[in-house]
Amino acid sequence: MEFNFSRHGLKGIEKKVQRLFEIIPGATSWAIIIGMVILSFWEEELAAIIIIAFYMYWLMRIFYLTIFLILSYNRLSIEKGTDWITRAKGLGNFDNYLKGLQTLVPGIKLKDRLSRLFHRKELESFKKRNVEIPALDDIYQLVIIPVANEARSVVEPGIRSIAGNTFPSGKILVVLALEERAPEAVKKGIYGIQAEYKSSFFDILISVHTDGVPGEARVKGANASHAAGEAAEFLKSKGIAFKNVIVSCFDSDTVVKPVYFACLTYNFMVCPYRYRASFQPIPVYYNNIWDVPAFARVIEAGSSFFQLIEATNPEKLVTFSSHSMSFAALVEVGYWPVDMVSDDSAIFWKAYIHYDGNYKVVPIYTTVSMDIVAADSWRKTVINEYKQKRRWAWGVENFPIVMRGFLKNNKISLYKKIRLSFKLFEGHISWATWAFLLTFIGGMPMLFACNAFQHTVLYYSAPRVAGIIFNLASFSLVTSIILSILLLPPRKVRHHILNRIVFALQWLLVPVIFLFLGAIPALDAQTRLMLGKRMEFWVAAKKRENTK
Amino acid sequence: MVLLRKIVFYFFVLTYVILCPVIILYALGYIYKPDIEKHIMVTGDMHLSTLPSGASVYINNKIFDNKTPALIEQLSPGEYTVRLFLDGYGVWSEILPVLAGQATVLDKIILIPKAPRNEIISPHEFKNLLRIHGTPFVILAKSALLGDWLIYDRNAKNFYPVIPSGSPYAGYPVYNYFKVKKSPYVILMVGSKSEYKALRLDLSAKEPLLGDITGLFPEMPKQVLWDAGDANNVFVLQGEHVNKLDMKSDALYPEYIKNVRGFGIFSGLIYVLTNEDIFVSMEYNKNNVKEILNDAKLGREIFDMADYYSVMPFPNNVILFIGEKSGELLANRLPYRFVSGAVKGIALSESDGRFLVWRKDKIGILDFSTETTGNVAFEIAPTLRWVFSGGSNIEEAFWVYGSSHVLFKDGDAISIIDIQDYADHSPMRLFTVKSGSSVSYSEKEGLLHYLEPQAGKFMSTTILELQQDQSKK
């Protein structure tokens, strides 16, 4: 369906619908928070009952998520040593390769056996669909790295990681998407990278995106789309078909695993709807993990966990941060939105509406590592973290556009529309309200209890019930602590066991962090959208102590 | 994974749908006890907290596992005999009701030691004790002569004389004294009614006697007031007028306010009831005069023309009046007259704003928080609830443990009453004190200071075992 995936250029009723859906998330979050505070004053008993019901819901939800966090982590660790390029090569001789997989290999580890089992099942399922597999040799990788303000020291490790991939680097085209407004030092660094690494790839292009193009905002998507357009021209000139190109849009600090492109290529090849899908790796924030304050580590570990959990639910998975997709699809949908901050998730919704709901996100079990927001001082780091989380929460800008798209599109089933819009809406509302309900508001009915409520059974039983629920929830916290330690990158020599203990203890900051760097930035973003105050893309400060 | 996720999802949905109502009902007191009742019943709780803590709880002669503070849950509605035992303390026993879905809360139970925890502070014989409420000072008199008066500092735990030895005032008998709650200043009138000296003391100073201020008192005063936070402006009632004294400059402003039938001081304002039944407030310099009552007819209905009133303004615009002759207790709230006569004293509870009112024979609680005015069909007046009657000569009463108990001196006997809901309000007699002497209670320390009845020794006894309780915690 042709749809204007933008808030601009709307007229009449469509403009009003857009505005209405911009107001709804913020209004709902505020209504929940203020409503519960008022209820805690006026109807303590009812407020206490609602709080218990909410705590129970929260407990069920985190248990549910913890189960899938564990499963997803296990899948990630099972696939840790997978030789993806061999698998991709094997697909060239599909039947023989599958036969080989169906024969038992004695003496291999359980982990490898499971990986082999998943692989075999995947291929067997694929075979039933009778879909053609593209030839590995035909596939090219296009990597777009938007750069606005990032120094060479931030970008270069990512370039090195791409060059060091098991996928032939001679078939990787890198486009460094430079903003014209970038400082001279940044530009110099980017050109330096091009000069140094050009020979390592099929090519490295530098696209320069000028500010102030009509219809564009100062957002990353505009820069990435401009770069994609230039890449399209380049590919055309080289006679490379778009359907054979997988495009990855990375953050400037993204460092990929050596197997990333091989894993991506394999998943692309065995995906029956590869031209109607995005491929989502697990983002982790380990580039500078040992150089940032504890609170920053906790919140980013939380983000990684969120993606790990989401990976188990492809039916509702939405692209986030660094992701990949068919270049043909990207061109067809008209590239990333050029006036939205949250281009990473917006591209999924844009494609979903464009293809009438026939678009999916495929989780790929490999990680891409990025920087944790960091600045020179603790205070500045907190401010930067806050701004970054607010920018992420600004993903709520998708809600009004998606709702408009759903209202307009008659080909997407009502069931799918309700499921996805509810998930999008509920995700943002819970992001902005849960921490308030769990910290401040939960205790308010007891705190403001009138004499009559103080003489009820509920007054005494509610804190006890809440205590039991929180104790049970600590199981999830312990699981998170263990997994966060297991997921840590190999330690550097100067970081000994004490650092790991500190890493575990830092999780005690969870309640504070999820309020001040979770709920409040989300509420801030929703309030801005509600009041019509737009956000432009803000470049997070990133710092590394060691770049080599 | 997708299928597994669906199965787990529906499992959790089902679990929530079943568990959530069960837990909410449990939190509201609903339980199923197949051994007692064959159906689901709504239970009640009981919350008992004692000072000192750690008492064993017996309910209907059955010991309960937890010691106080204890929450006893899932009790079937009905009445329970509750007894609390703690070594060295008298048994606390009460029949308490439990209502469905309700919690019976007695969170300020005081356990009384079997043997009073008395301590001799001074073995000397004293005739009387003068308490300065809201300060750490107690004045002790060995005789009526000022030279025999000592100050006891409860914080420093030391004694020092009111006047230095060899002072020319040592041989003067104390005729009258004026003190203000929370102020360390005392004005003493020594000598006789016709030949007197006025002395000003600062009990917190190393040498308390500040000076002879007789020149500021042309007549023997009826009432002397000042604000605890501003002792420089002193107001003296003499006859039907109020003199103002500026203690900084030793200046007397005679007949500063005339036609006075009652006055009081609060928060930088002087409140005056005039002979014309007009009630006003004004600043100390007589600026900002505000008429609070300017309805002579109503004034005559409220106030007795023949009486003089002590005016006691309090926070929340509550103003109480006690008639000097009649002892009636009036307030600026409907129905104005709360006690028709014989009131001997009142004390404000700073924890909940209630007033303790006592007469010779009764103790009551005046509660303005029950008042409902404004947009209601029927306004509800503040309530006065008598919690004890049958006293013979109640002279002093104190709020104890917040406002849960009342300690009082009836004749020579010291007693305590639990006035919490559900308590039966029977007083427990603790011990006797020297006849005709006063007592001093400090809530902060939980101590009562008194004179022992036989030899007049200065003693203290522990009413609230606060320190012990804190160390236990």
Coordinates of N, CA, C and O in Angstrom, one line a residue, chain B residues 65-169:
Chain B
D65 N 2.7 -17.5 68.2 CA 4.1 -17.7 67.9 C 4.9 -16.4 68.0 O 6.0 -16.4 68.6
N66 N 4.4 -15.3 67.4 CA 5.2 -14.1 67.4 C 5.1 -13.3 68.7 O 4.0 -13.4 69.3
K67 N 6.1 -12.6 69.0 CA 6.0 -11.7 70.2 C 5.8 -10.3 69.7 O 6.0 -10.0 68.5
T68 N 5.3 -9.4 70.6 CA 5.0 -8.1 70.1 C 6.2 -7.3 69.7 O 7.3 -7.5 70.2
P69 N 6.1 -6.5 68.6 CA 4.9 -6.2 67.9 C 4.4 -7.4 67.1 O 5.2 -8.0 66.3
A70 N 3.2 -7.7 67.2 CA 2.7 -8.9 66.5 C 1.4 -8.6 65.7 O 0.6 -7.9 66.1
L71 N 1.4 -9.2 64.5 CA 0.2 -9.2 63.7 C -0.5 -10.5 63.7 O 0.2 -11.5 63.3
I72 N -1.6 -10.6 64.3 CA -2.3 -11.9 64.3 C -3.4 -11.9 63.2 O -4.3 -11.0 63.3
E73 N -3.2 -12.8 62.3 CA -4.1 -12.8 61.1 C -5.1 -13.9 61.2 O -5.0 -14.8 61.9
Q74 N -6.0 -13.7 60.2 CA -7.0 -14.8 59.9 C -7.8 -15.2 61.2 O -8.0 -16.4 61.4
L75 N -8.2 -14.2 61.9 CA -9.1 -14.5 63.1 C -10.5 -14.4 62.7 O -10.9 -13.5 62.0
S76 N -11.3 -15.4 63.1 CA -12.7 -15.4 62.8 C -13.3 -14.2 63.5 O -12.9 -13.9 64.7
P77 N -14.3 -13.6 62.9 CA -14.9 -12.4 63.7 C -15.5 -12.9 65.0 O -16.0 -14.0 65.2
G78 N -15.3 -12.0 66.0 CA -15.8 -12.4 67.3 C -15.0 -11.6 68.4 O -14.2 -10.7 68.1
E79 N -15.1 -12.1 69.6 CA -14.4 -11.4 70.7 C -13.3 -12.4 71.2 O -13.5 -13.6 71.3
Y80 N -12.2 -11.8 71.5 CA -11.0 -12.6 71.9 C -10.5 -12.0 73.2 O -10.3 -10.8 73.4
T81 N -10.1 -12.9 74.1 CA -9.4 -12.5 75.3 C -7.9 -12.5 75.0 O -7.3 -13.5 74.7
V82 N -7.4 -11.3 75.1 CA -5.9 -11.2 74.7 C -5.2 -10.8 76.0 O -5.5 -9.9 76.7
R83 N -4.1 -11.6 76.2 CA -3.3 -11.3 77.3 C -1.8 -11.3 76.8 O -1.4 -12.1 76.0
L84 N -1.1 -10.3 77.4 CA 0.3 -10.1 77.0 C 1.2 -10.3 78.2 O 0.9 -9.7 79.3
F85 N 2.2 -11.1 78.1 CA 3.1 -11.4 79.2 C 4.5 -11.0 78.8 O 5.0 -11.4 77.8
L86 N 5.1 -10.3 79.8 CA 6.5 -10.1 79.7 C 7.2 -10.1 81.0 O 6.6 -9.5 82.0
D87 N 8.3 -10.8 81.2 CA 8.9 -11.0 82.5 C 9.1 -9.6 83.1 O 9.7 -8.7 82.5
G88 N 8.7 -9.5 84.4 CA 9.0 -8.3 85.2 C 7.9 -7.3 85.0 O 7.9 -6.2 85.6
Y89 N 6.9 -7.6 84.2 CA 5.8 -6.6 83.9 C 4.4 -7.2 84.3 O 4.3 -8.5 84.2
G90 N 3.5 -6.4 84.6 CA 2.2 -6.9 84.9 C 1.5 -7.4 83.6 O 1.9 -7.0 82.5
V91 N 0.6 -8.3 83.8 CA -0.1 -8.9 82.7 C -1.0 -7.8 82.1 O -1.8 -7.2 82.8
W92 N -1.0 -7.7 80.8 CA -1.9 -6.8 80.1 C -3.0 -7.7 79.6 O -2.8 -8.7 78.9
S93 N -4.2 -7.4 79.9 CA -5.4 -8.2 79.5 C -6.5 -7.4 79.0 O -6.8 -6.3 79.6
E94 N -7.2 -7.8 78.0 CA -8.3 -7.1 77.4 C -9.1 -8.0 76.6 O -8.6 -9.0 76.0
I95 N -10.4 -7.7 76.5 CA -11.2 -8.5 75.6 C -11.4 -7.6 74.3 O -11.9 -6.5 74.4
L96 N -10.9 -8.1 73.2 CA -10.9 -7.3 72.0 C -11.8 -7.9 70.9 O -11.8 -9.1 70.7
P97 N -12.5 -7.0 70.2 CA -13.3 -7.5 69.2 C -12.6 -7.7 67.9 O -11.6 -6.9 67.6
V98 N -12.9 -8.6 67.1 CA -12.4 -8.7 65.7 C -13.5 -8.7 64.7 O -14.5 -9.5 64.9
L99 N -13.5 -7.8 63.8 CA -14.5 -7.7 62.8 C -14.1 -8.2 61.4 O -12.9 -8.1 61.1
A100 N -15.0 -8.7 60.6 CA -14.6 -9.2 59.3 C -14.0 -8.1 58.4 O -14.6 -7.1 58.3
G101 N -12.9 -8.5 57.9 CA -12.2 -7.5 57.0 C -11.5 -6.4 57.7 O -10.9 -5.5 57.1
Q102 N -11.6 -6.3 59.0 CA -11.1 -5.2 59.8 C -9.9 -5.6 60.6 O -9.7 -6.8 60.9
A103 N -9.1 -4.7 61.0 CA -7.9 -4.9 61.8 C -8.1 -4.2 63.2 O -8.4 -3.0 63.2
T104 N -8.1 -5.0 64.2 CA -8.2 -4.4 65.6 C -6.7 -3.9 65.9 O -5.9 -4.8 66.0
V105 N -6.6 -2.6 66.0 CA -5.2 -2.1 66.2 C -5.0 -1.5 67.6 O -5.7 -0.6 68.0
L106 N -4.1 -2.1 68.3 CA -3.6 -1.5 69.6 C -2.1 -1.4 69.5 O -1.4 -2.3 69.8
D107 N -1.7 -0.3 68.9 CA -0.3 -0.2 68.6 C 0.5 0.6 69.6 O 1.7 0.8 69.4
K108 N -0.1 0.9 70.7 CA 0.6 1.7 71.8 C 0.2 1.2 73.2 O -0.4 1.9 74.0
I109 N 0.6 -0.1 73.4 CA 0.2 -0.7 74.7 C 1.5 -0.5 75.6 O 2.6 -0.8 75.2
I110 N 1.2 0.1 76.8 CA 2.3 0.2 77.7 C 2.2 -0.9 78.7 O 1.2 -1.1 79.4
L111 N 3.3 -1.6 78.9 CA 3.4 -2.7 79.9 C 3.9 -2.0 81.2 O 5.0 -1.4 81.1
I112 N 3.2 -2.2 82.2 CA 3.6 -1.6 83.5 C 4.5 -2.6 84.3 O 4.1 -3.7 84.5
P113 N 5.7 -2.1 84.7 CA 6.5 -3.0 85.5 C 5.8 -3.4 86.8 O 5.1 -2.6 87.4
K114 N 6.1 -4.6 87.2 CA 5.5 -5.1 88.5 C 6.1 -4.2 89.7 O 5.3 -3.8 90.6
A115 N 7.4 -4.0 89.6 CA 8.0 -3.1 90.6 C 8.4 -1.9 89.9 O 9.1 -1.9 88.9
P116 N 7.8 -0.7 90.4 CA 8.1 0.5 89.6 C 9.6 0.8 89.5 O 10.4 0.5 90.5
R117 N 10.0 1.2 88.4 CA 11.5 1.5 88.1 C 11.8 2.9 88.7 O 11.9 3.9 87.9
N118 N 11.9 3.0 90.0 CA 12.1 4.3 90.6 C 13.6 4.5 90.8 O 14.4 3.6 91.1
E119 N 14.0 5.8 90.8 CA 15.4 6.1 91.0 C 15.4 7.3 91.9 O 14.7 8.3 91.7
I120 N 16.2 7.3 92.9 CA 16.4 8.5 93.8 C 17.4 9.4 93.1 O 18.5 9.0 92.9
I121 N 16.9 10.6 92.9 CA 17.8 11.6 92.2 C 18.5 12.4 93.3 O 19.6 12.8 93.2
S122 N 17.7 12.8 94.3 CA 18.3 13.5 95.5 C 17.6 13.0 96.7 O 16.4 12.9 96.9
P123 N 18.5 12.6 97.7 CA 17.9 12.1 99.0 C 17.4 13.2 99.9 O 16.9 12.9 101.0
H124 N 17.7 14.4 99.6 CA 17.2 15.5 100.5 C 15.7 15.6 100.5 O 15.0 15.2 99.5
E125 N 15.2 16.3 101.5 CA 13.8 16.4 101.6 C 13.3 17.7 101.0 O 13.9 18.8 101.2
F126 N 12.4 17.5 100.1 CA 11.8 18.7 99.4 C 10.3 18.8 99.7 O 9.7 17.8 100.0
K127 N 9.9 20.1 99.7 CA 8.4 20.3 100.0 C 7.6 20.3 98.8 O 6.5 19.8 98.8
N128 N 8.2 20.8 97.7 CA 7.4 20.9 96.5 C 8.3 20.9 95.2 O 9.5 21.0 95.3
L129 N 7.6 20.7 94.1 CA 8.3 20.5 92.8 C 7.5 21.4 91.8 O 6.3 21.4 91.8
L130 N 8.3 22.1 91.1 CA 7.6 23.0 90.1 C 8.1 22.7 88.7 O 9.3 22.7 88.4
R131 N 7.2 22.3 87.9 CA 7.6 21.8 86.5 C 7.5 23.0 85.6 O 6.6 23.8 85.6
I132 N 8.5 23.0 84.7 CA 8.5 24.0 83.6 C 8.3 23.2 82.3 O 9.3 22.7 81.8
H133 N 7.1 23.1 81.9 CA 6.7 22.3 80.8 C 7.4 22.6 79.5 O 7.6 23.8 79.2
G134 N 7.9 21.6 78.8 CA 8.6 21.8 77.6 C 10.0 22.2 77.7 O 10.7 22.6 76.7
T135 N 10.6 22.2 78.9 CA 12.0 22.5 79.2 C 12.6 21.4 80.0 O 11.8 20.6 80.6
P136 N 13.9 21.3 80.0 CA 14.5 20.2 80.8 C 14.6 20.5 82.3 O 15.2 19.8 83.1
F137 N 13.9 21.6 82.7 CA 14.2 22.1 84.1 C 13.0 21.8 85.0 O 11.8 21.8 84.7
V138 N 13.4 21.4 86.3 CA 12.4 21.2 87.3 C 13.0 22.1 88.5 O 14.2 22.0 88.8
I139 N 12.1 22.8 89.1 CA 12.5 23.6 90.3 C 12.0 22.8 91.6 O 10.9 22.4 91.6
L140 N 12.9 22.7 92.5 CA 12.6 22.0 93.7 C 12.7 22.9 94.9 O 13.7 23.7 95.0
A141 N 11.7 22.8 95.8 CA 11.7 23.8 96.9 C 11.8 23.0 98.2 O 11.0 22.1 98.5
K142 N 12.9 23.3 99.0 CA 13.0 22.6 100.3 C 12.1 23.3 101.3 O 11.7 22.8 102.3
S143 N 11.9 24.6 101.1 CA 11.0 25.4 101.9 C 10.4 26.5 101.1 O 10.7 26.6 99.9
A144 N 9.6 27.4 101.7 CA 9.1 28.5 100.9 C 10.1 29.6 100.6 O 9.9 30.4 99.7
L145 N 11.2 29.5 101.3 CA 12.3 30.6 101.1 C 13.0 30.4 99.8 O 13.4 29.2 99.5
L146 N 13.3 31.5 99.1 CA 13.9 31.4 97.8 C 15.3 30.8 97.9 O 15.8 30.0 97.0
G147 N 16.0 31.0 99.0 CA 17.3 30.4 99.2 C 17.3 28.9 99.2 O 18.4 28.3 99.1
D148 N 16.2 28.3 99.5 CA 16.0 26.8 99.5 C 15.6 26.2 98.2 O 15.2 25.1 98.2
W149 N 15.6 27.1 97.2 CA 15.1 26.5 95.9 C 16.3 26.1 95.0 O 17.3 26.9 94.9
L150 N 16.1 25.0 94.4 CA 17.1 24.4 93.5 C 16.5 24.2 92.1 O 15.3 24.0 92.0
I151 N 17.4 24.3 91.1 CA 17.0 23.9 89.8 C 17.6 22.6 89.4 O 18.8 22.4 89.7
Y152 N 16.8 21.7 88.9 CA 17.4 20.4 88.4 C 17.3 20.4 86.9 O 16.2 20.6 86.3
D153 N 18.4 20.2 86.2 CA 18.5 20.1 84.8 C 18.4 18.6 84.4 O 19.4 17.8 84.7
R154 N 17.4 18.2 83.8 CA 17.2 16.7 83.5 C 18.2 16.3 82.4 O 18.5 15.1 82.4
N155 N 18.6 17.2 81.5 CA 19.6 16.7 80.5 C 20.9 16.5 81.1 O 21.6 15.5 80.9
A156 N 21.4 17.6 81.9 CA 22.7 17.5 82.4 C 22.7 16.7 83.7 O 23.8 16.3 84.2
K157 N 21.6 16.4 84.3 CA 21.4 15.7 85.5 C 22.2 16.3 86.6 O 22.9 15.7 87.4
N158 N 22.0 17.6 86.8 CA 22.7 18.3 87.9 C 21.8 19.3 88.6 O 20.8 19.7 88.0
F159 N 22.1 19.7 89.8 CA 21.4 20.7 90.6 C 22.2 21.9 90.7 O 23.4 21.9 90.8
Y160 N 21.5 23.0 90.7 CA 22.2 24.3 91.0 C 21.1 25.2 91.7 O 19.9 25.1 91.4
P161 N 21.6 26.1 92.5 CA 20.6 27.0 93.3 C 20.0 28.0 92.4 O 20.6 28.5 91.4
V162 N 18.8 28.4 92.7 CA 18.1 29.4 91.9 C 18.8 30.8 92.1 O 18.9 31.5 91.2
I163 N 19.2 31.0 93.3 CA 20.0 32.3 93.5 C 21.3 31.9 94.2 O 21.4 30.9 94.9
P164 N 22.3 32.7 94.0 CA 23.6 32.4 94.6 C 23.6 32.5 96.1 O 22.7 33.3 96.6
S165 N 24.4 31.8 96.7 CA 24.4 31.8 98.2 C 24.8 33.2 98.6 O 25.7 33.9 98.0
G166 N 24.2 33.7 99.7 CA 24.5 35.0 100.2 C 23.7 36.1 99.5 O 23.9 37.3 99.8
S167 N 22.8 35.7 98.6 CA 22.0 36.7 97.9 C 21.0 37.3 98.9 O 20.5 36.6 99.8
P168 N 20.7 38.6 98.8 CA 19.8 39.3 99.7 C 18.4 38.8 99.6 O 17.6 39.0 100.5
Y169 N 18.1 38.0 98.5 CA 16.7 37.5 98.3 C 16.5 36.1 98.9 O 15.4 35.6 98.9

